[in-house]
Amino acid sequence: MRWEDEERSENVEDRRGMPASRGVIGGGIGTIFIVLLALYLGVDPSTILQSVPETGSPPATTQQQQVDGKDPMVDFVAVVLADTEKTWHGLFRQYGGTYEEPKLVLFTGAVESACGFAQAAMGPFYCPGDHKVYLDLSFFEDMKRRFQAPGDFAQAYVIAHEVGHHVQNLLGIAEKVQSGMQRASKAEANRLSVRMELQADCFAGVWGYHADRSRGLLESGDLEEALGAASAIGDDRIMRQTQGTVVPDAFTHGSSKQRVSWFRRGFESGDINRCNTFEAGSL
């Protein structure tokens, strides 16, 4: 990606090195352990954490540290976030709406969000309760080593996917899906989760289209990096790695093939109307 000379977003909140107070989630330690295990196997933290009532003190207020230009990885995150802001401001204006920019919180090890306490092992996540994306930069190293998905555009895809969940939240999609999941059977809730995640992949692709066509940020090989990352974090691939067997009814994000297909759909069209996974007969 040609990102070094691009604008940085001011919406990066740097909490790295700050202690995270471990809030008490309803159900206690046993519930937290189950949530962590499920998330390690690929379940979106927002769909689990927001469905569990939280008790105890609210998250402590933290002082936002401005990006100072001394850390290339923080600069990179700020550039990608700024570029997603450009894309979504433009698309929301096109449809007569106003885009509300999310914050992106960088943390180390663990963090307290409006959705509850989270550890880095959960991976990046979006919390609809506070409109923030949470990211431990060590996840990018995991992408290289554990998932074999290196590259700056692969990393940008991860950020854009989480911003895609923010877009779903602003459009009211997240609330409808969460309500449907709470009334559904386990298998049906999983199927709704898959459609939610694949739409976020498609939205990430829409951002990639505009980053490339409107601002020329992409270089040769960048698209392949993102497609490789989408494939690497498919439910079927992760299940083979972690438990040796694939259980389609337990999918929560979609197969590698589905994730690649929906990201490519957004990337090739740049059209959010092509991202309606909930009306698609076949994923």
CSV table of N, CA, C and O in Angstrom, one decimal, residues 48-148:
chain,number,residue,atom,x,y,z
A,48,ILE,N,-21.4,-11.9,21.3
A,48,ILE,CA,-21.5,-12.6,22.6
A,48,ILE,C,-21.5,-11.6,23.8
A,48,ILE,O,-22.4,-11.7,24.6
A,49,LEU,N,-20.6,-10.7,23.8
A,49,LEU,CA,-20.5,-9.8,25.0
A,49,LEU,C,-21.7,-9.0,25.1
A,49,LEU,O,-22.1,-8.7,26.3
A,50,GLN,N,-22.3,-8.5,24.0
A,50,GLN,CA,-23.4,-7.6,24.2
A,50,GLN,C,-24.7,-8.3,24.6
A,50,GLN,O,-25.6,-7.7,25.1
A,51,SER,N,-24.7,-9.6,24.5
A,51,SER,CA,-25.9,-10.4,24.9
A,51,SER,C,-25.8,-10.8,26.3
A,51,SER,O,-26.8,-11.4,26.8
A,52,VAL,N,-24.7,-10.5,27.0
A,52,VAL,CA,-24.5,-10.9,28.4
A,52,VAL,C,-24.6,-9.6,29.3
A,52,VAL,O,-23.8,-8.7,29.1
A,53,PRO,N,-25.5,-9.5,30.2
A,53,PRO,CA,-25.6,-8.3,31.0
A,53,PRO,C,-24.4,-8.1,31.8
A,53,PRO,O,-23.8,-9.1,32.4
A,54,GLU,N,-23.9,-6.9,31.9
A,54,GLU,CA,-22.7,-6.6,32.7
A,54,GLU,C,-23.1,-5.9,34.0
A,54,GLU,O,-24.0,-5.1,34.0
A,55,THR,N,-22.4,-6.3,35.0
A,55,THR,CA,-22.6,-5.7,36.3
A,55,THR,C,-21.3,-5.0,36.8
A,55,THR,O,-20.2,-5.2,36.2
A,56,GLY,N,-21.4,-4.3,37.9
A,56,GLY,CA,-20.2,-3.7,38.4
A,56,GLY,C,-20.0,-2.3,37.9
A,56,GLY,O,-20.8,-1.7,37.2
A,57,SER,N,-18.8,-1.7,38.1
A,57,SER,CA,-18.5,-0.4,37.7
A,57,SER,C,-18.3,-0.3,36.2
A,57,SER,O,-17.9,-1.2,35.5
A,58,PRO,N,-18.7,0.9,35.6
A,58,PRO,CA,-18.5,1.1,34.2
A,58,PRO,C,-17.0,1.2,33.9
A,58,PRO,O,-16.2,1.5,34.7
A,59,PRO,N,-16.7,1.1,32.6
A,59,PRO,CA,-15.3,1.2,32.2
A,59,PRO,C,-14.7,2.5,32.7
A,59,PRO,O,-15.3,3.6,32.6
A,60,ALA,N,-13.5,2.5,33.1
A,60,ALA,CA,-12.8,3.7,33.6
A,60,ALA,C,-12.5,4.6,32.3
A,60,ALA,O,-12.2,4.1,31.3
A,61,THR,N,-12.6,5.9,32.5
A,61,THR,CA,-12.3,6.8,31.4
A,61,THR,C,-10.7,6.8,31.3
A,61,THR,O,-10.0,6.9,32.2
A,62,THR,N,-10.3,6.8,30.0
A,62,THR,CA,-8.9,6.8,29.8
A,62,THR,C,-8.6,8.1,28.9
A,62,THR,O,-9.4,8.5,28.1
A,63,GLN,N,-7.4,8.6,29.1
A,63,GLN,CA,-6.9,9.7,28.4
A,63,GLN,C,-6.5,9.3,27.0
A,63,GLN,O,-5.7,8.4,26.9
A,64,GLN,N,-7.0,10.0,26.0
A,64,GLN,CA,-6.6,9.6,24.7
A,64,GLN,C,-5.2,10.2,24.4
A,64,GLN,O,-4.9,11.3,24.7
A,65,GLN,N,-4.3,9.3,23.9
A,65,GLN,CA,-3.0,9.7,23.5
A,65,GLN,C,-2.9,9.9,22.0
A,65,GLN,O,-3.3,9.1,21.3
A,66,GLN,N,-2.5,11.1,21.6
A,66,GLN,CA,-2.5,11.4,20.2
A,66,GLN,C,-1.3,10.6,19.5
A,66,GLN,O,-0.3,10.4,20.1
A,67,VAL,N,-1.6,10.2,18.3
A,67,VAL,CA,-0.6,9.5,17.5
A,67,VAL,C,0.5,10.5,17.2
A,67,VAL,O,0.3,11.6,16.7
A,68,ASP,N,1.8,10.2,17.6
A,68,ASP,CA,2.9,11.1,17.5
A,68,ASP,C,3.8,11.0,16.3
A,68,ASP,O,4.8,11.7,16.1
A,69,GLY,N,3.5,10.0,15.4
A,69,GLY,CA,4.3,9.8,14.2
A,69,GLY,C,5.5,9.1,14.4
A,69,GLY,O,6.3,8.9,13.5
A,70,LYS,N,5.8,8.5,15.6
A,70,LYS,CA,7.0,7.8,15.9
A,70,LYS,C,6.9,6.3,15.8
A,70,LYS,O,7.9,5.6,15.8
A,71,ASP,N,5.7,5.8,15.7
A,71,ASP,CA,5.5,4.4,15.6
A,71,ASP,C,4.9,4.1,14.3
A,71,ASP,O,3.7,4.4,14.0
A,72,PRO,N,5.6,3.4,13.3
A,72,PRO,CA,5.1,3.2,12.0
A,72,PRO,C,3.8,2.4,12.0
A,72,PRO,O,2.9,2.7,11.2
A,73,MET,N,3.6,1.4,12.9
A,73,MET,CA,2.4,0.6,12.9
A,73,MET,C,1.2,1.5,13.4
A,73,MET,O,0.1,1.3,12.8
A,74,VAL,N,1.4,2.3,14.3
A,74,VAL,CA,0.3,3.2,14.7
A,74,VAL,C,-0.1,4.2,13.6
A,74,VAL,O,-1.2,4.5,13.4
A,75,ASP,N,1.0,4.7,13.0
A,75,ASP,CA,0.7,5.6,11.8
A,75,ASP,C,-0.1,4.8,10.7
A,75,ASP,O,-1.0,5.4,10.2
A,76,PHE,N,0.3,3.6,10.5
A,76,PHE,CA,-0.4,2.8,9.5
A,76,PHE,C,-1.9,2.6,9.8
A,76,PHE,O,-2.8,2.8,9.0
A,77,VAL,N,-2.2,2.3,11.1
A,77,VAL,CA,-3.5,2.1,11.5
A,77,VAL,C,-4.3,3.4,11.4
A,77,VAL,O,-5.5,3.4,10.9
A,78,ALA,N,-3.7,4.5,11.7
A,78,ALA,CA,-4.3,5.8,11.6
A,78,ALA,C,-4.6,6.2,10.2
A,78,ALA,O,-5.7,6.8,9.9
A,79,VAL,N,-3.7,5.8,9.3
A,79,VAL,CA,-4.0,6.1,7.8
A,79,VAL,C,-5.1,5.3,7.3
A,79,VAL,O,-6.0,5.8,6.6
A,80,VAL,N,-5.1,4.0,7.6
A,80,VAL,CA,-6.2,3.1,7.2
A,80,VAL,C,-7.6,3.6,7.7
A,80,VAL,O,-8.6,3.7,7.0
A,81,LEU,N,-7.6,3.9,9.0
A,81,LEU,CA,-8.8,4.4,9.6
A,81,LEU,C,-9.3,5.7,8.9
A,81,LEU,O,-10.5,5.8,8.6
A,82,ALA,N,-8.4,6.6,8.6
A,82,ALA,CA,-8.7,7.9,7.9
A,82,ALA,C,-9.3,7.6,6.5
A,82,ALA,O,-10.3,8.2,6.1
A,83,ASP,N,-8.7,6.6,5.9
A,83,ASP,CA,-9.2,6.3,4.5
A,83,ASP,C,-10.6,5.6,4.6
A,83,ASP,O,-11.4,5.9,3.7
A,84,THR,N,-10.9,4.8,5.6
A,84,THR,CA,-12.2,4.3,5.7
A,84,THR,C,-13.2,5.4,6.0
A,84,THR,O,-14.3,5.4,5.5
A,85,GLU,N,-12.8,6.4,6.7
A,85,GLU,CA,-13.6,7.6,7.0
A,85,GLU,C,-14.0,8.3,5.7
A,85,GLU,O,-15.2,8.7,5.5
A,86,LYS,N,-13.0,8.5,4.8
A,86,LYS,CA,-13.3,9.1,3.5
A,86,LYS,C,-14.3,8.3,2.7
A,86,LYS,O,-15.2,8.9,2.2
A,87,THR,N,-14.1,7.0,2.7
A,87,THR,CA,-15.0,6.2,1.9
A,87,THR,C,-16.5,6.3,2.4
A,87,THR,O,-17.4,6.5,1.7
A,88,TRP,N,-16.6,6.1,3.7
A,88,TRP,CA,-17.9,6.0,4.3
A,88,TRP,C,-18.6,7.3,4.4
A,88,TRP,O,-19.9,7.4,4.3
A,89,HIS,N,-17.9,8.4,4.6
A,89,HIS,CA,-18.5,9.7,4.6
A,89,HIS,C,-19.1,9.9,3.2
A,89,HIS,O,-20.3,10.4,3.0
A,90,GLY,N,-18.4,9.6,2.1
A,90,GLY,CA,-18.8,9.8,0.8
A,90,GLY,C,-20.1,8.9,0.5
A,90,GLY,O,-21.0,9.4,-0.2
A,91,LEU,N,-20.0,7.7,0.9
A,91,LEU,CA,-21.2,6.8,0.6
A,91,LEU,C,-22.4,7.2,1.4
A,91,LEU,O,-23.5,7.1,0.8
A,92,PHE,N,-22.2,7.6,2.6
A,92,PHE,CA,-23.4,8.0,3.4
A,92,PHE,C,-24.0,9.2,2.8
A,92,PHE,O,-25.2,9.4,2.7
A,93,ARG,N,-23.2,10.2,2.4
A,93,ARG,CA,-23.7,11.4,1.7
A,93,ARG,C,-24.4,11.0,0.4
A,93,ARG,O,-25.5,11.6,0.1
A,94,GLN,N,-23.9,10.1,-0.3
A,94,GLN,CA,-24.6,9.7,-1.5
A,94,GLN,C,-26.0,9.2,-1.3
A,94,GLN,O,-26.9,9.4,-2.2
A,95,TYR,N,-26.2,8.6,-0.2
A,95,TYR,CA,-27.6,8.1,0.1
A,95,TYR,C,-28.3,9.0,1.1
A,95,TYR,O,-29.3,8.5,1.7
A,96,GLY,N,-27.9,10.2,1.3
A,96,GLY,CA,-28.6,11.2,2.1
A,96,GLY,C,-28.4,11.0,3.6
A,96,GLY,O,-29.2,11.6,4.3
A,97,GLY,N,-27.3,10.3,4.0
A,97,GLY,CA,-27.1,10.1,5.4
A,97,GLY,C,-25.8,10.8,5.9
A,97,GLY,O,-25.1,11.5,5.1
A,98,THR,N,-25.6,10.7,7.2
A,98,THR,CA,-24.3,11.3,7.8
A,98,THR,C,-23.6,10.2,8.5
A,98,THR,O,-24.2,9.5,9.3
A,99,TYR,N,-22.3,10.1,8.2
A,99,TYR,CA,-21.5,9.0,8.7
A,99,TYR,C,-20.9,9.5,10.1
A,99,TYR,O,-20.3,10.6,10.2
A,100,GLU,N,-21.1,8.7,11.1
A,100,GLU,CA,-20.5,9.0,12.4
A,100,GLU,C,-19.2,8.2,12.5
A,100,GLU,O,-19.2,6.9,12.4
A,101,GLU,N,-18.1,8.8,12.7
A,101,GLU,CA,-16.8,8.1,12.7
A,101,GLU,C,-16.6,7.3,14.0
A,101,GLU,O,-16.9,7.9,15.1
A,102,PRO,N,-16.1,6.1,13.9
A,102,PRO,CA,-15.8,5.3,15.1
A,102,PRO,C,-14.5,5.7,15.7
A,102,PRO,O,-13.6,6.3,15.0
A,103,LYS,N,-14.2,5.4,16.9
A,103,LYS,CA,-12.9,5.4,17.5
A,103,LYS,C,-12.2,4.1,17.3
A,103,LYS,O,-12.9,3.1,17.2
A,104,LEU,N,-10.9,4.1,17.2
A,104,LEU,CA,-10.2,2.8,17.2
A,104,LEU,C,-9.2,2.8,18.4
A,104,LEU,O,-8.4,3.7,18.5
A,105,VAL,N,-9.4,1.9,19.3
A,105,VAL,CA,-8.6,1.8,20.5
A,105,VAL,C,-7.5,0.8,20.3
A,105,VAL,O,-7.8,-0.4,20.0
A,106,LEU,N,-6.3,1.2,20.5
A,106,LEU,CA,-5.1,0.3,20.6
A,106,LEU,C,-4.9,-0.1,22.0
A,106,LEU,O,-4.9,0.8,22.9
A,107,PHE,N,-4.7,-1.4,22.2
A,107,PHE,CA,-4.5,-1.8,23.6
A,107,PHE,C,-3.4,-2.9,23.6
A,107,PHE,O,-3.0,-3.5,22.6
A,108,THR,N,-2.9,-3.3,24.8
A,108,THR,CA,-1.9,-4.3,24.9
A,108,THR,C,-2.5,-5.4,25.9
A,108,THR,O,-2.7,-5.0,27.1
A,109,GLY,N,-2.7,-6.6,25.5
A,109,GLY,CA,-3.0,-7.7,26.4
A,109,GLY,C,-4.5,-7.8,26.7
A,109,GLY,O,-5.1,-8.8,26.5
A,110,ALA,N,-5.1,-6.7,27.2
A,110,ALA,CA,-6.5,-6.8,27.7
A,110,ALA,C,-7.0,-5.4,27.7
A,110,ALA,O,-6.3,-4.4,27.8
A,111,VAL,N,-8.3,-5.3,27.6
A,111,VAL,CA,-9.0,-4.0,27.5
A,111,VAL,C,-10.4,-4.1,28.1
A,111,VAL,O,-11.0,-5.1,28.0
A,112,GLU,N,-10.9,-3.0,28.6
A,112,GLU,CA,-12.2,-2.9,29.1
A,112,GLU,C,-13.0,-2.0,28.1
A,112,GLU,O,-12.6,-0.9,27.7
A,113,SER,N,-14.1,-2.6,27.6
A,113,SER,CA,-15.0,-1.8,26.6
A,113,SER,C,-16.4,-1.8,27.2
A,113,SER,O,-16.7,-2.4,28.2
A,114,ALA,N,-17.2,-1.1,26.5
A,114,ALA,CA,-18.6,-1.0,26.9
A,114,ALA,C,-19.3,-2.4,26.7
A,114,ALA,O,-20.4,-2.6,27.2
A,115,CYS,N,-18.7,-3.3,26.0
A,115,CYS,CA,-19.2,-4.7,25.8
A,115,CYS,C,-18.6,-5.6,26.8
A,115,CYS,O,-18.9,-6.8,26.8
A,116,GLY,N,-17.7,-5.2,27.7
A,116,GLY,CA,-17.1,-6.0,28.7
A,116,GLY,C,-15.6,-6.1,28.6
A,116,GLY,O,-15.0,-5.4,27.8
A,117,PHE,N,-15.0,-7.0,29.4
A,117,PHE,CA,-13.6,-7.2,29.4
A,117,PHE,C,-13.2,-8.1,28.2
A,117,PHE,O,-13.8,-9.1,28.0
A,118,ALA,N,-12.1,-7.8,27.6
A,118,ALA,CA,-11.6,-8.6,26.4
A,118,ALA,C,-10.1,-8.7,26.5
A,118,ALA,O,-9.4,-7.8,26.9
A,119,GLN,N,-9.6,-9.9,26.1
A,119,GLN,CA,-8.2,-10.1,26.0
A,119,GLN,C,-7.8,-10.2,24.5
A,119,GLN,O,-8.6,-10.4,23.6
A,120,ALA,N,-6.5,-10.0,24.3
A,120,ALA,CA,-5.9,-9.9,23.0
A,120,ALA,C,-6.2,-11.2,22.2
A,120,ALA,O,-6.3,-11.2,21.0
A,121,ALA,N,-6.2,-12.3,22.9
A,121,ALA,CA,-6.5,-13.6,22.2
A,121,ALA,C,-7.8,-13.6,21.5
A,121,ALA,O,-8.0,-14.5,20.6
A,122,MET,N,-8.7,-12.7,21.8
A,122,MET,CA,-10.0,-12.7,21.1
A,122,MET,C,-9.8,-12.1,19.7
A,122,MET,O,-10.7,-12.3,18.8
A,123,GLY,N,-8.7,-11.4,19.5
A,123,GLY,CA,-8.5,-10.7,18.2
A,123,GLY,C,-9.2,-9.4,18.2
A,123,GLY,O,-9.9,-9.0,19.1
A,124,PRO,N,-9.1,-8.7,17.1
A,124,PRO,CA,-9.8,-7.4,16.9
A,124,PRO,C,-11.3,-7.5,17.0
A,124,PRO,O,-11.9,-8.5,16.6
A,125,PHE,N,-12.0,-6.5,17.6
A,125,PHE,CA,-13.4,-6.6,17.6
A,125,PHE,C,-14.0,-5.2,17.6
A,125,PHE,O,-13.3,-4.2,17.9
A,126,TYR,N,-15.3,-5.1,17.3
A,126,TYR,CA,-16.0,-3.9,17.3
A,126,TYR,C,-17.1,-4.0,18.4
A,126,TYR,O,-17.8,-5.0,18.5
A,127,CYS,N,-17.2,-2.9,19.2
A,127,CYS,CA,-18.2,-2.9,20.3
A,127,CYS,C,-19.3,-1.9,19.9
A,127,CYS,O,-19.0,-0.7,19.9
A,128,PRO,N,-20.5,-2.3,19.7
A,128,PRO,CA,-21.6,-1.4,19.3
A,128,PRO,C,-22.0,-0.5,20.5
A,128,PRO,O,-22.6,0.6,20.3
A,129,GLY,N,-21.7,-0.9,21.7
A,129,GLY,CA,-22.1,-0.1,22.9
A,129,GLY,C,-21.3,1.2,23.0
A,129,GLY,O,-21.9,2.2,23.5
A,130,ASP,N,-20.1,1.3,22.5
A,130,ASP,CA,-19.4,2.5,22.5
A,130,ASP,C,-18.9,3.0,21.2
A,130,ASP,O,-18.1,4.0,21.1
A,131,HIS,N,-19.3,2.3,20.1
A,131,HIS,CA,-18.9,2.7,18.7
A,131,HIS,C,-17.4,2.7,18.6
A,131,HIS,O,-16.8,3.6,17.9
A,132,LYS,N,-16.7,1.7,19.1
A,132,LYS,CA,-15.2,1.6,19.0
A,132,LYS,C,-14.7,0.3,18.5
A,132,LYS,O,-15.3,-0.7,18.8
A,133,VAL,N,-13.7,0.4,17.7
A,133,VAL,CA,-13.0,-0.8,17.3
A,133,VAL,C,-11.8,-1.0,18.2
A,133,VAL,O,-11.1,0.0,18.5
A,134,TYR,N,-11.6,-2.2,18.6
A,134,TYR,CA,-10.5,-2.5,19.6
A,134,TYR,C,-9.4,-3.4,18.9
A,134,TYR,O,-9.8,-4.4,18.2
A,135,LEU,N,-8.2,-3.1,19.0
A,135,LEU,CA,-7.1,-3.8,18.3
A,135,LEU,C,-5.8,-3.8,19.1
A,135,LEU,O,-5.3,-2.8,19.6
A,136,ASP,N,-5.3,-5.0,19.3
A,136,ASP,CA,-4.0,-5.2,19.9
A,136,ASP,C,-3.1,-5.5,18.7
A,136,ASP,O,-3.3,-6.4,17.9
A,137,LEU,N,-2.1,-4.6,18.5
A,137,LEU,CA,-1.2,-4.7,17.3
A,137,LEU,C,-0.5,-6.1,17.2
A,137,LEU,O,-0.1,-6.4,16.1
A,138,SER,N,-0.4,-6.8,18.2
A,138,SER,CA,0.2,-8.1,18.2
A,138,SER,C,-0.6,-9.1,17.3
A,138,SER,O,0.0,-10.1,16.8
A,139,PHE,N,-1.9,-8.8,17.0
A,139,PHE,CA,-2.7,-9.6,16.1
A,139,PHE,C,-2.1,-9.6,14.7
A,139,PHE,O,-2.2,-10.6,14.0
A,140,PHE,N,-1.4,-8.5,14.3
A,140,PHE,CA,-0.8,-8.5,13.0
A,140,PHE,C,0.3,-9.5,12.9
A,140,PHE,O,0.6,-10.1,11.8
A,141,GLU,N,1.0,-9.7,14.0
A,141,GLU,CA,2.1,-10.7,14.0
A,141,GLU,C,1.5,-12.1,13.9
A,141,GLU,O,2.0,-13.0,13.3
A,142,ASP,N,0.3,-12.3,14.6
A,142,ASP,CA,-0.4,-13.5,14.6
A,142,ASP,C,-0.8,-13.8,13.1
A,142,ASP,O,-0.8,-15.0,12.7
A,143,MET,N,-1.2,-12.8,12.4
A,143,MET,CA,-1.6,-13.0,11.0
A,143,MET,C,-0.5,-13.6,10.2
A,143,MET,O,-0.7,-14.5,9.4
A,144,LYS,N,0.7,-13.1,10.4
A,144,LYS,CA,1.9,-13.6,9.7
A,144,LYS,C,2.2,-15.0,10.1
A,144,LYS,O,2.5,-15.8,9.2
A,145,ARG,N,2.3,-15.2,11.4
A,145,ARG,CA,2.8,-16.5,11.8
A,145,ARG,C,1.8,-17.6,11.9
A,145,ARG,O,1.9,-18.7,11.4
A,146,ARG,N,0.7,-17.3,12.6
A,146,ARG,CA,-0.4,-18.3,12.8
A,146,ARG,C,-1.2,-18.6,11.6
A,146,ARG,O,-1.5,-19.7,11.2
A,147,PHE,N,-1.6,-17.5,10.9
A,147,PHE,CA,-2.5,-17.6,9.8
A,147,PHE,C,-1.8,-17.5,8.4
A,147,PHE,O,-2.5,-17.7,7.4
A,148,GLN,N,-0.5,-17.3,8.5
A,148,GLN,CA,0.2,-17.2,7.2
A,148,GLN,C,-0.4,-16.2,6.2
A,148,GLN,O,-0.6,-16.5,5.0
